[in-house]
Coordinates of C-alpha atoms and ligand atoms in Angstrom, one line a residue:
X1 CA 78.5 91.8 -154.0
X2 CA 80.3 94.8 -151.7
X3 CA 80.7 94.1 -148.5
X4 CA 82.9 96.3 -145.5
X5 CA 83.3 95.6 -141.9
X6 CA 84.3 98.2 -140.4
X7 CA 85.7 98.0 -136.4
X8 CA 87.0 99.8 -134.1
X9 CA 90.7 99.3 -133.8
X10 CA 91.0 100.8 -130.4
X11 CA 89.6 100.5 -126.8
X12 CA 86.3 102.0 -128.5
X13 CA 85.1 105.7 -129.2
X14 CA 87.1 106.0 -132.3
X15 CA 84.2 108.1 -134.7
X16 CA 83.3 104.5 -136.2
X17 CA 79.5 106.3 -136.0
X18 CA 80.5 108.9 -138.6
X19 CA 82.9 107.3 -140.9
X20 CA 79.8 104.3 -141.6
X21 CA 78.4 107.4 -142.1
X22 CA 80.4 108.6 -144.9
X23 CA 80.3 105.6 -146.5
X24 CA 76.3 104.8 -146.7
X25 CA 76.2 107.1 -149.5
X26 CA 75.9 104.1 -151.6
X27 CA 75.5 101.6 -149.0
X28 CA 71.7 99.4 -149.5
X29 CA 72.4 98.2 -145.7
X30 CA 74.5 99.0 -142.5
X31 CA 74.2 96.0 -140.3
X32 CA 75.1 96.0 -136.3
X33 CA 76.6 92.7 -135.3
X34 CA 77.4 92.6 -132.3
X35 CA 77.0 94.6 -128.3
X36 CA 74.1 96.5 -127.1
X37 CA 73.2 99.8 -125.9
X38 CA 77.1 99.8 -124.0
X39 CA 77.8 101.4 -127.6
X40 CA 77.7 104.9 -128.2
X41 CA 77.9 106.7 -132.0
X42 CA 77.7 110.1 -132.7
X43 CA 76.9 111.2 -136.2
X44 CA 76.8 114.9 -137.1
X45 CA 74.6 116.4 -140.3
X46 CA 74.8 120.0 -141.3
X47 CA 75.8 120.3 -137.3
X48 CA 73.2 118.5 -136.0
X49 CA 74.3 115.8 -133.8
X50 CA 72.9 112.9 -133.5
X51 CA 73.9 110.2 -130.3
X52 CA 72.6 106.6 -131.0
X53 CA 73.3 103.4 -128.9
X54 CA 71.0 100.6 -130.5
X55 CA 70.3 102.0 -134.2
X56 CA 72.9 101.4 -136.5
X57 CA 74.8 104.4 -137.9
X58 CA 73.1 104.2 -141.4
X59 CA 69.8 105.5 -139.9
X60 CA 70.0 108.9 -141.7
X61 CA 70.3 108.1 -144.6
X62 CA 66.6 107.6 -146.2
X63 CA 67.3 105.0 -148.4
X64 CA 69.6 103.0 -146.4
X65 CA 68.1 99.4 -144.7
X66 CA 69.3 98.9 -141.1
X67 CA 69.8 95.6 -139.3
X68 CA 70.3 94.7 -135.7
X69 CA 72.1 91.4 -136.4
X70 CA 71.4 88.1 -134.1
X71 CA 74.5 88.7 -131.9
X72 CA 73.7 92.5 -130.8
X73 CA 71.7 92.1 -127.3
X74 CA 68.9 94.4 -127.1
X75 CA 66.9 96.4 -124.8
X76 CA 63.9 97.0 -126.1
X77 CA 63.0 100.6 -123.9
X78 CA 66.5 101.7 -125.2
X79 CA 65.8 100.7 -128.6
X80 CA 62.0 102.4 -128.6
X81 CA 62.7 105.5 -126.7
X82 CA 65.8 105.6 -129.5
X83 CA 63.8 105.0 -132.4
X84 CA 61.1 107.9 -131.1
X85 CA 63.6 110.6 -130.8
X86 CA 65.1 110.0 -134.0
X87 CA 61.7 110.0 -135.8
X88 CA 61.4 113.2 -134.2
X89 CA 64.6 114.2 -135.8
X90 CA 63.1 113.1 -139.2
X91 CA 63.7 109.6 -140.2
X92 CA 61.3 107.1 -141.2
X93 CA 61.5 104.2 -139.2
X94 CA 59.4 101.3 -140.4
X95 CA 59.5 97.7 -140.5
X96 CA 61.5 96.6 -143.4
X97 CA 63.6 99.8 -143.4
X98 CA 64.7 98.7 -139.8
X99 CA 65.0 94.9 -139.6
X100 CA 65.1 93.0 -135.9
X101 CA 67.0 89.4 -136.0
X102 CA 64.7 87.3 -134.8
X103 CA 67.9 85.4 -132.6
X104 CA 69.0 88.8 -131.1
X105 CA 68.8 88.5 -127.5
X106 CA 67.2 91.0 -125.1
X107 CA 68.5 92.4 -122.2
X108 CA 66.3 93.4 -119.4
X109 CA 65.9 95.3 -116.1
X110 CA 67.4 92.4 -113.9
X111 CA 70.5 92.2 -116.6
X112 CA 71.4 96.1 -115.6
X113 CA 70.4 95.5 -111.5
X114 CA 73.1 92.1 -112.2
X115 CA 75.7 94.4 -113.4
X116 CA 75.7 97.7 -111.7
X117 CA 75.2 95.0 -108.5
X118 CA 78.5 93.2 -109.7
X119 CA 80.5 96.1 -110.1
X120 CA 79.9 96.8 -106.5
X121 CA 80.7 94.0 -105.5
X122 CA 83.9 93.9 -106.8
X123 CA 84.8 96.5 -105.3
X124 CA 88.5 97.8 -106.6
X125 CA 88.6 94.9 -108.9
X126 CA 85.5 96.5 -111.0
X127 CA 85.7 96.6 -114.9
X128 CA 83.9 99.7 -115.0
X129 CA 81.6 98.3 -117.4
X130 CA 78.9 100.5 -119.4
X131 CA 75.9 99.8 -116.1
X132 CA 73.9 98.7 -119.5
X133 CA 73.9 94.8 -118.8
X134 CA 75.6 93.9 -121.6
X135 CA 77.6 91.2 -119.6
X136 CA 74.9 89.4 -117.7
X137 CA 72.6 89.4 -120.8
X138 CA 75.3 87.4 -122.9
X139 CA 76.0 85.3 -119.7
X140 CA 72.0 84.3 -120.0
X141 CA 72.5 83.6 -123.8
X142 CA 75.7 81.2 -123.0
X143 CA 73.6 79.3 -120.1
X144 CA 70.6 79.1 -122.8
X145 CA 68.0 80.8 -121.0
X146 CA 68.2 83.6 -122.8
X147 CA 64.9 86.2 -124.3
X148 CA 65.2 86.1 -127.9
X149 CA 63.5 88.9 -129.9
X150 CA 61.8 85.9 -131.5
X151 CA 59.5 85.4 -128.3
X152 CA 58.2 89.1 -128.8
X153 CA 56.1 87.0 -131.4
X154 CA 54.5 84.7 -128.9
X155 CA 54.6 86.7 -125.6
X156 CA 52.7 83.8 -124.1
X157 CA 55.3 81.5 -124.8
X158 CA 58.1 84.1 -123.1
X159 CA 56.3 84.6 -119.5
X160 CA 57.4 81.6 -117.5
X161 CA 60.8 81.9 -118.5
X162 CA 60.7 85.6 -117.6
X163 CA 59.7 84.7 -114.4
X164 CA 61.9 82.2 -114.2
X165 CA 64.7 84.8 -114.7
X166 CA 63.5 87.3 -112.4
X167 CA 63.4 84.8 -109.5
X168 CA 66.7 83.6 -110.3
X169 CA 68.2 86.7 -110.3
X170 CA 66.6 88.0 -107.5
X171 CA 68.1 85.1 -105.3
X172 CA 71.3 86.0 -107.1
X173 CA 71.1 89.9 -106.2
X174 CA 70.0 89.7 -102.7
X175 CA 72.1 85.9 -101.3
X176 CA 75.2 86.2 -103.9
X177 CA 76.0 89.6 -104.6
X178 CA 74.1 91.3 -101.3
X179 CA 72.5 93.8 -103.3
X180 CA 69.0 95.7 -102.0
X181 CA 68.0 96.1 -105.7
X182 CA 64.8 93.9 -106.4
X183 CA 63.1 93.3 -109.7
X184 CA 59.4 92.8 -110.1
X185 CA 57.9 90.9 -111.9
X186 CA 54.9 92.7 -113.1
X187 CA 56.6 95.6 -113.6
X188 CA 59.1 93.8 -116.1
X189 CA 56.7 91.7 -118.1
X190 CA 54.0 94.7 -118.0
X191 CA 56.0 96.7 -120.2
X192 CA 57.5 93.9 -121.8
X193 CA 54.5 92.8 -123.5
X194 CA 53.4 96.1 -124.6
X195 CA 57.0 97.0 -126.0
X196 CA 56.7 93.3 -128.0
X197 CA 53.5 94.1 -129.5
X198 CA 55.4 97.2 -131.1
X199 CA 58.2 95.8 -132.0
X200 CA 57.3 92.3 -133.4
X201 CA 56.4 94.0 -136.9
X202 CA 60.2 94.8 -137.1
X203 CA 61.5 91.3 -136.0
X204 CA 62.6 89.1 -139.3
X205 CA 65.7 86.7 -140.4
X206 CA 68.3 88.3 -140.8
X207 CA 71.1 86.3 -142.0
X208 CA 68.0 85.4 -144.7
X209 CA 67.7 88.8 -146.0
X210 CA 71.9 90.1 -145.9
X211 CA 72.9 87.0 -147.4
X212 CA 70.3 87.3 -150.1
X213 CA 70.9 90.6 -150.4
X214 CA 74.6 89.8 -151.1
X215 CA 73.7 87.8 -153.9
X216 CA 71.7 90.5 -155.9
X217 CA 75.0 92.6 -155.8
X218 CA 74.1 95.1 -152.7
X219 CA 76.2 97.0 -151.0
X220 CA 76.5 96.2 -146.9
X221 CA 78.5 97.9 -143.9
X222 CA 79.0 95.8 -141.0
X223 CA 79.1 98.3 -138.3
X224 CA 81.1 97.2 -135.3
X225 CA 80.3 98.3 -131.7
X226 CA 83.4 99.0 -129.3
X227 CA 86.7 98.3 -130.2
X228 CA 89.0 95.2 -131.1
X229 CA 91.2 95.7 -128.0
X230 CA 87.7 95.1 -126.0
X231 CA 87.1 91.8 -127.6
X232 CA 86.2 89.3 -124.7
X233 CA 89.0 86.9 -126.3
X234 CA 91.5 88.7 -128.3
X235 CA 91.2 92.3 -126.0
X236 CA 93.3 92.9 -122.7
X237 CA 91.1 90.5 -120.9
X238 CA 89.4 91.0 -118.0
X239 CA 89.2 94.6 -118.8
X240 CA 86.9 93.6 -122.2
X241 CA 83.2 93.8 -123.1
X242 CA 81.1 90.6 -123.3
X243 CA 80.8 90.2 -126.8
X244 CA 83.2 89.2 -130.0
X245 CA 84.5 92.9 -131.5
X246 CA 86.8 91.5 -134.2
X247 CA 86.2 91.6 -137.6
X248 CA 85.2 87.6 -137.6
X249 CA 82.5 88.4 -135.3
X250 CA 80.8 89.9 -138.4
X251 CA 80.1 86.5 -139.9
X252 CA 79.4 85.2 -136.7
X253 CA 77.1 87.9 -135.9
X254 CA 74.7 87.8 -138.8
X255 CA 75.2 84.5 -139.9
X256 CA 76.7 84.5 -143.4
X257 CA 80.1 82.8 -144.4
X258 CA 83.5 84.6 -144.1
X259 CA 84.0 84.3 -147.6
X260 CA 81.2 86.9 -148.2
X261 CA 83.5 90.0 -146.5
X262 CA 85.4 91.7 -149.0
X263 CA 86.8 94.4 -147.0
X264 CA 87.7 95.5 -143.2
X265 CA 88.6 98.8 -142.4
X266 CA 89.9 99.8 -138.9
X267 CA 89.1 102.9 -137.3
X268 CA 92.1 104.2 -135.0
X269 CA 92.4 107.8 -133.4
X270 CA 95.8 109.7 -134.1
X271 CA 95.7 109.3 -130.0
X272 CA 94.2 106.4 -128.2
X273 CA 91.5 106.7 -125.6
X274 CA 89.8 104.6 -123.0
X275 CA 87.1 104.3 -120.3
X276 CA 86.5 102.3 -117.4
X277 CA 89.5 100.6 -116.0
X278 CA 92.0 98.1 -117.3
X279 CA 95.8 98.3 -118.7
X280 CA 96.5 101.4 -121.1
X281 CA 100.8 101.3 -121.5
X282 CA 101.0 104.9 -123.2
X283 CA 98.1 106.4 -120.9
X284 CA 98.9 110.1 -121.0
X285 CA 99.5 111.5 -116.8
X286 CA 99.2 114.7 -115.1
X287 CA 97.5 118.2 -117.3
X288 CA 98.7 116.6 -121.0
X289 CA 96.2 113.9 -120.3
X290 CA 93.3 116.5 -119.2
X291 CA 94.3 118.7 -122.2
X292 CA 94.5 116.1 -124.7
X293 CA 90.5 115.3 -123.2
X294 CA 89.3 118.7 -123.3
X295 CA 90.4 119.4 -126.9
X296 CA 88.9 116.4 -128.1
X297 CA 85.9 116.4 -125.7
X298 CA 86.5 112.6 -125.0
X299 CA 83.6 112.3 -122.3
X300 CA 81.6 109.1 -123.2
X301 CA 78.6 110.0 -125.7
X302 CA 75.6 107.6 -123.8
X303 CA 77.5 107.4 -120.0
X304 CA 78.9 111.1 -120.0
X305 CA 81.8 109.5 -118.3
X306 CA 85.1 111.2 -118.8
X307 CA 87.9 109.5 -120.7
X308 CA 91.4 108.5 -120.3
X309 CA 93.8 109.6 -122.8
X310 CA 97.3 108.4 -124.4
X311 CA 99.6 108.7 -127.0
X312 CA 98.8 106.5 -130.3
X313 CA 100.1 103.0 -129.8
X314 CA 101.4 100.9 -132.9
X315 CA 101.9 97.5 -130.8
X316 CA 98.3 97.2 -129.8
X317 CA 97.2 98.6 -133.0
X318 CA 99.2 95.8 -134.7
X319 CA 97.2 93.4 -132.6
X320 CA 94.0 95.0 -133.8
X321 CA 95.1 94.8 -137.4
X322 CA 96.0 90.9 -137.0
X323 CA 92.9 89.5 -135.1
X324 CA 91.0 91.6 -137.5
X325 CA 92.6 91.2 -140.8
X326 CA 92.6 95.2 -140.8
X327 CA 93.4 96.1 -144.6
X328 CA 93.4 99.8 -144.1
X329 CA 92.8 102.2 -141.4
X330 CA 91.0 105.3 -140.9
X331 CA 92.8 108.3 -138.7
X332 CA 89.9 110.2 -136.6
X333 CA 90.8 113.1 -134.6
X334 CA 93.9 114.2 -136.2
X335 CA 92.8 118.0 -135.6
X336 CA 93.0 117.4 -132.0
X337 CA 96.8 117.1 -132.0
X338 CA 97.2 120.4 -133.6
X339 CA 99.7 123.0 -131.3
X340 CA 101.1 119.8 -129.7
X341 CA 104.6 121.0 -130.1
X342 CA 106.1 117.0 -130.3
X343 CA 103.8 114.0 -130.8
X344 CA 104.8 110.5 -129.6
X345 CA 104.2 107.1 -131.5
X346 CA 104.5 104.2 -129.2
X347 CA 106.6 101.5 -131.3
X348 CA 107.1 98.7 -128.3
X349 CA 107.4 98.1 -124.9
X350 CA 110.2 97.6 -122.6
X351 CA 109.9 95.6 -119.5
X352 CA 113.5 94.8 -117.2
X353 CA 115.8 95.7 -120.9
X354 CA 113.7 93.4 -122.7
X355 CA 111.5 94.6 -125.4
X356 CA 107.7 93.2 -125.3
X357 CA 106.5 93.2 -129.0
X358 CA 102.5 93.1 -128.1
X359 CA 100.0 93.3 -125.2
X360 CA 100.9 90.7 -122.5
X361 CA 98.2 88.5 -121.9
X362 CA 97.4 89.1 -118.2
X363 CA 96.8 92.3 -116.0
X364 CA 99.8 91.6 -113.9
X365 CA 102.4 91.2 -116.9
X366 CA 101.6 94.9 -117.2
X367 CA 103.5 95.5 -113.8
X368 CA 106.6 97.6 -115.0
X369 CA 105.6 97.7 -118.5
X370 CA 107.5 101.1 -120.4
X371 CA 106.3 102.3 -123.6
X372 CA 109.1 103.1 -126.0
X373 CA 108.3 106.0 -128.5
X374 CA 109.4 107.8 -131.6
X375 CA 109.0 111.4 -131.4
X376 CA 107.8 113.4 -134.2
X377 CA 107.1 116.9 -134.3
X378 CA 103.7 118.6 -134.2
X379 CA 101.9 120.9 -135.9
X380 CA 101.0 124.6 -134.8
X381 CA 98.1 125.4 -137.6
X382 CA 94.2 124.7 -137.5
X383 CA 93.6 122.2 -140.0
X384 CA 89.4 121.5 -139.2
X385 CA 89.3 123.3 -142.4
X386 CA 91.2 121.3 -145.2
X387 CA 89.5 118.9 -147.1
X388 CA 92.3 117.6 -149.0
X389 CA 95.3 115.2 -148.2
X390 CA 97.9 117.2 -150.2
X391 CA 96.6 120.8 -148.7
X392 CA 97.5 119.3 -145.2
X393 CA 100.6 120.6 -143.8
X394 CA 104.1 119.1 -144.3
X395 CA 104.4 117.9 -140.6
X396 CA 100.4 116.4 -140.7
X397 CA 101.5 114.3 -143.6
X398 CA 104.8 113.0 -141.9
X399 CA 102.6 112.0 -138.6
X400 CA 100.4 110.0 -140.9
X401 CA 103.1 108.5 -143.0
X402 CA 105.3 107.7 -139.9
X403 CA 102.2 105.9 -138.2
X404 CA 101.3 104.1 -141.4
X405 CA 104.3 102.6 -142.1
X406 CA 105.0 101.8 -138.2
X407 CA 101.5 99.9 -138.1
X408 CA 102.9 98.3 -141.7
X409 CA 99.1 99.2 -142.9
X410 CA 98.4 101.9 -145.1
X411 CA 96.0 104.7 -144.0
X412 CA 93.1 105.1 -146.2
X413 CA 91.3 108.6 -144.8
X414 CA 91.9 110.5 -142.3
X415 CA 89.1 112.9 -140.7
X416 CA 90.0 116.2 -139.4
X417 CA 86.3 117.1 -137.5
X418 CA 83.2 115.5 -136.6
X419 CA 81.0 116.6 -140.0
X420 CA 81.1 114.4 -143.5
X421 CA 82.8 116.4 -145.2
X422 CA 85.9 116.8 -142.7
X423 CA 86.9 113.3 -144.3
X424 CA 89.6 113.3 -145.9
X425 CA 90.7 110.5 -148.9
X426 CA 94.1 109.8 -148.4
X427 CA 93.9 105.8 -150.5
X428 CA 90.9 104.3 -150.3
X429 CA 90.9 100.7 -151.2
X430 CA 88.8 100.3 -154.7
X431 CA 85.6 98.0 -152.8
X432 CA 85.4 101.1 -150.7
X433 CA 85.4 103.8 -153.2
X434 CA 82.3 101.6 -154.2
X435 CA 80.5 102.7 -151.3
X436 CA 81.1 106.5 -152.2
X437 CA 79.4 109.2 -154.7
Ligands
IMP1 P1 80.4 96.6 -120.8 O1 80.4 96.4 -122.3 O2 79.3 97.6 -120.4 O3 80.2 95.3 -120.1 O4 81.7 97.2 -120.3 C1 83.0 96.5 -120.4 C2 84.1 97.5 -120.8 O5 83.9 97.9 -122.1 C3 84.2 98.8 -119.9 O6 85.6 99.1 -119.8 C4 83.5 99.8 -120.8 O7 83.9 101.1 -120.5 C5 83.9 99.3 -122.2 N1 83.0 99.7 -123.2 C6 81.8 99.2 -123.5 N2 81.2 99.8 -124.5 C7 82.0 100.8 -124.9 C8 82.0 101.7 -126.0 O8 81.1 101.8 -126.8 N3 83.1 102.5 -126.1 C9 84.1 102.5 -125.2 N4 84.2 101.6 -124.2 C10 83.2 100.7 -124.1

């Protein structure tokens, strides 16, 4: 039994997509857990790219199974008109090879009116969520009203309680959050029941199958969505998703015991990023910050939105590493830093002399927050080329070693461009190497 979670240990965006790549060489099964289509991975092969939202990352790989685990939500257009285009691109996708939880819920129209609606209508207070309904599809699963992809088998036993919900939340969009936007009824359930009819062949039980799996001695990637520091406990709170991103949420995700993880790697860029609004202490102002974006083309891969961009921050990344029991982490983007003639490394906050050794709690301890950094110096040579750790230059290796030992986490690959093979080994942990040719 091999088993890796592997999360994002940022604000999301960090290249989880490709590095689950990487390591499905020997992988039997990549398994989502958790979010919806708010996520966006970008894979590259031979320099095609490939953007998915709902599939999970091990997709390309022909003789990897995929799993959409019972805590992703899912929106069954996204996930169709996603699993036509990559067919186009080449992959089989058939039942069995792609396997629906059947307690998955699924988000539909009136979830995205609810949430593009409720960001309006909070005006300046808006999360700048994803527009995806991510949020008001887990609120429906809370309330237990929820569509489970378990009524695509009976879609006679799912129409009253779609209506249900599309009355509700038309009284909800027009008297509580004075929207115009209307859902219909006919409209939804029309295409609802033909999408079911495709899809049921792919629902099945999947805590059943990875558990069993498990057992026989497979390999299996749990392939978080967003990033730790969006976790809608453990993240900087309101400014989170609606869903669990730690490394727990795994277990709870599928539905298999904690004691059947063996492994969780973080993925962290040498930078940090993040979109929508909410707190970012080592947020990057003025043309650095737009430099720093256009070199590493940090525009969001499903919204297009453009992203904010700061300096690497070891307090929060601490934070990631302890709600997530991060053994090692993963360095994207280093390549981007390169001609940066002095990098920074945020190693704690100050607020009024007094130093603030992790994220406050609420949105208004951030009021005259300071980041304190170390500064190290840059690097001035292109290094999307190397493909070993000890052919990196001197200063490369310093940033890494710096960062590693000010996280107190060692750094197990770091990845110098957006192909496989611009993955560098730096010490990968021995359950990992398992997972690799
Ligand atoms: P939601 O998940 O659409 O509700 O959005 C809540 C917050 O999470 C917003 O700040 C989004 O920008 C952020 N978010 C959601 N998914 C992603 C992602 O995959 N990458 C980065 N940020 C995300």
């Amino acid at each position: 039994m091999s088993s890796i979670v592997i999360v994002g240990a940022q604000w999301g965006d960090e290249g989880k997509g490709k590095i689950v790549d990487v390591l499905t060489e020997r992988a039997d099964w990549v398994v989502r857990f958790q979010g919806g289509n708010n996520a966006g991975h970008t894979i590259v092969v031979d320099g095609v790219k490939t953007a998915l939202s709902l599939l999970p990352s091990g997709i390309l790989r022909p003789h990897v199974k995929c799993l959409l685990g019972a805590g992703v939500v899912l929106n069954p257009t996204v996930l169709l008109s996603e699993i036509d285009r990559v067919r186009a691109a080449g992959a089989n996708i058939s039942p069995g090879r792609l396997v629906i939880d059947r307690d998955a819920h699924l988000v539909l129209d009136y979830h995205v009116l609810v949430d593009k609606a409720r960001e309006l209508a909070r005006g300046a207070s808006k999360i700048g969520t994803t527009g995806r309904g991510i949020g008001p599809a887990y609120e429906d699963r809370s309330q237990r009203s929820g569509i489970r992809c378990a009524d695509l088998l009976h879609p006679a036993r799912m129409r009253e309680r779609v209506r249900a919900h599309v009355d509700e939340k038309n009284k909800m969009l027009k008297l509580i959050l004075e929207s115009k936007a209307h859902v219909d009824f006919d409209e939804v359930w029309g295409r609802l029941e033909q999408e079911a009819a495709i899809l049921a062949p792919f629902v099945g039980n999947g805590s059943r199958l990875i558990f069993d799996a498990l057992r026989a001695g497979e390999r299996v990637i749990f392939e978080g969505a967003q990033g730790v520091l969006l976790d809608q406990v453990h993240g900087t709170y309101p400014y989170v998703t609606s869903s669990s991103t730690i490394a727990g949420s795994a277990t709870v995700g599928v539905g298999i015991g904690p004691k059947m993880i063996n492994s969780v790697l973080g993925i962290a860029k040498a930078y940090c990023t993040r979109v929508g609004e909410g707190p970012f202490p080592t947020e990057m102002v003025g043309d650095l910050g737009d430099d720093v974006r256009t070199r590493g083309r940090e525009f969001g891969t499903i919204t297009g939105r453009p992203r904010r961009c700061g300096w690497f921050d070891a307090v929060a990344m601490k934070r990631a590493i302890r709600t997530s029991g991060i053994d090692s982490v993963i360095l994207t983007k280093l390549d981007v830093l390169s001609g940066l003639p002095t990098l920074k490394l945020c190693t704690s906050y100050m607020r009024g002399g007094e130093v603030v050794d992790d994220l406050p709690p609420s949105v208004e301890d951030y009021e005259g927050l300071e980041a304190d950094y170390l500064e190290v110096a840059g690097w001035s040579e292109d290094i999307s080329g190397v493909r070993t750790w000890d052919a990196l230059p001197r200063n490369v290796r310093a940033f890494v070693e710096t960062l590693s030992k000010l996280i107190e986490c060692p750094v197990s690959f770091v990845s110098v461009g957006p192909g496989r093979e611009a993955t560098i080994p730096v010490a990968p942990p021995s359950v990992v190497k398992e997972f690799m040719a």
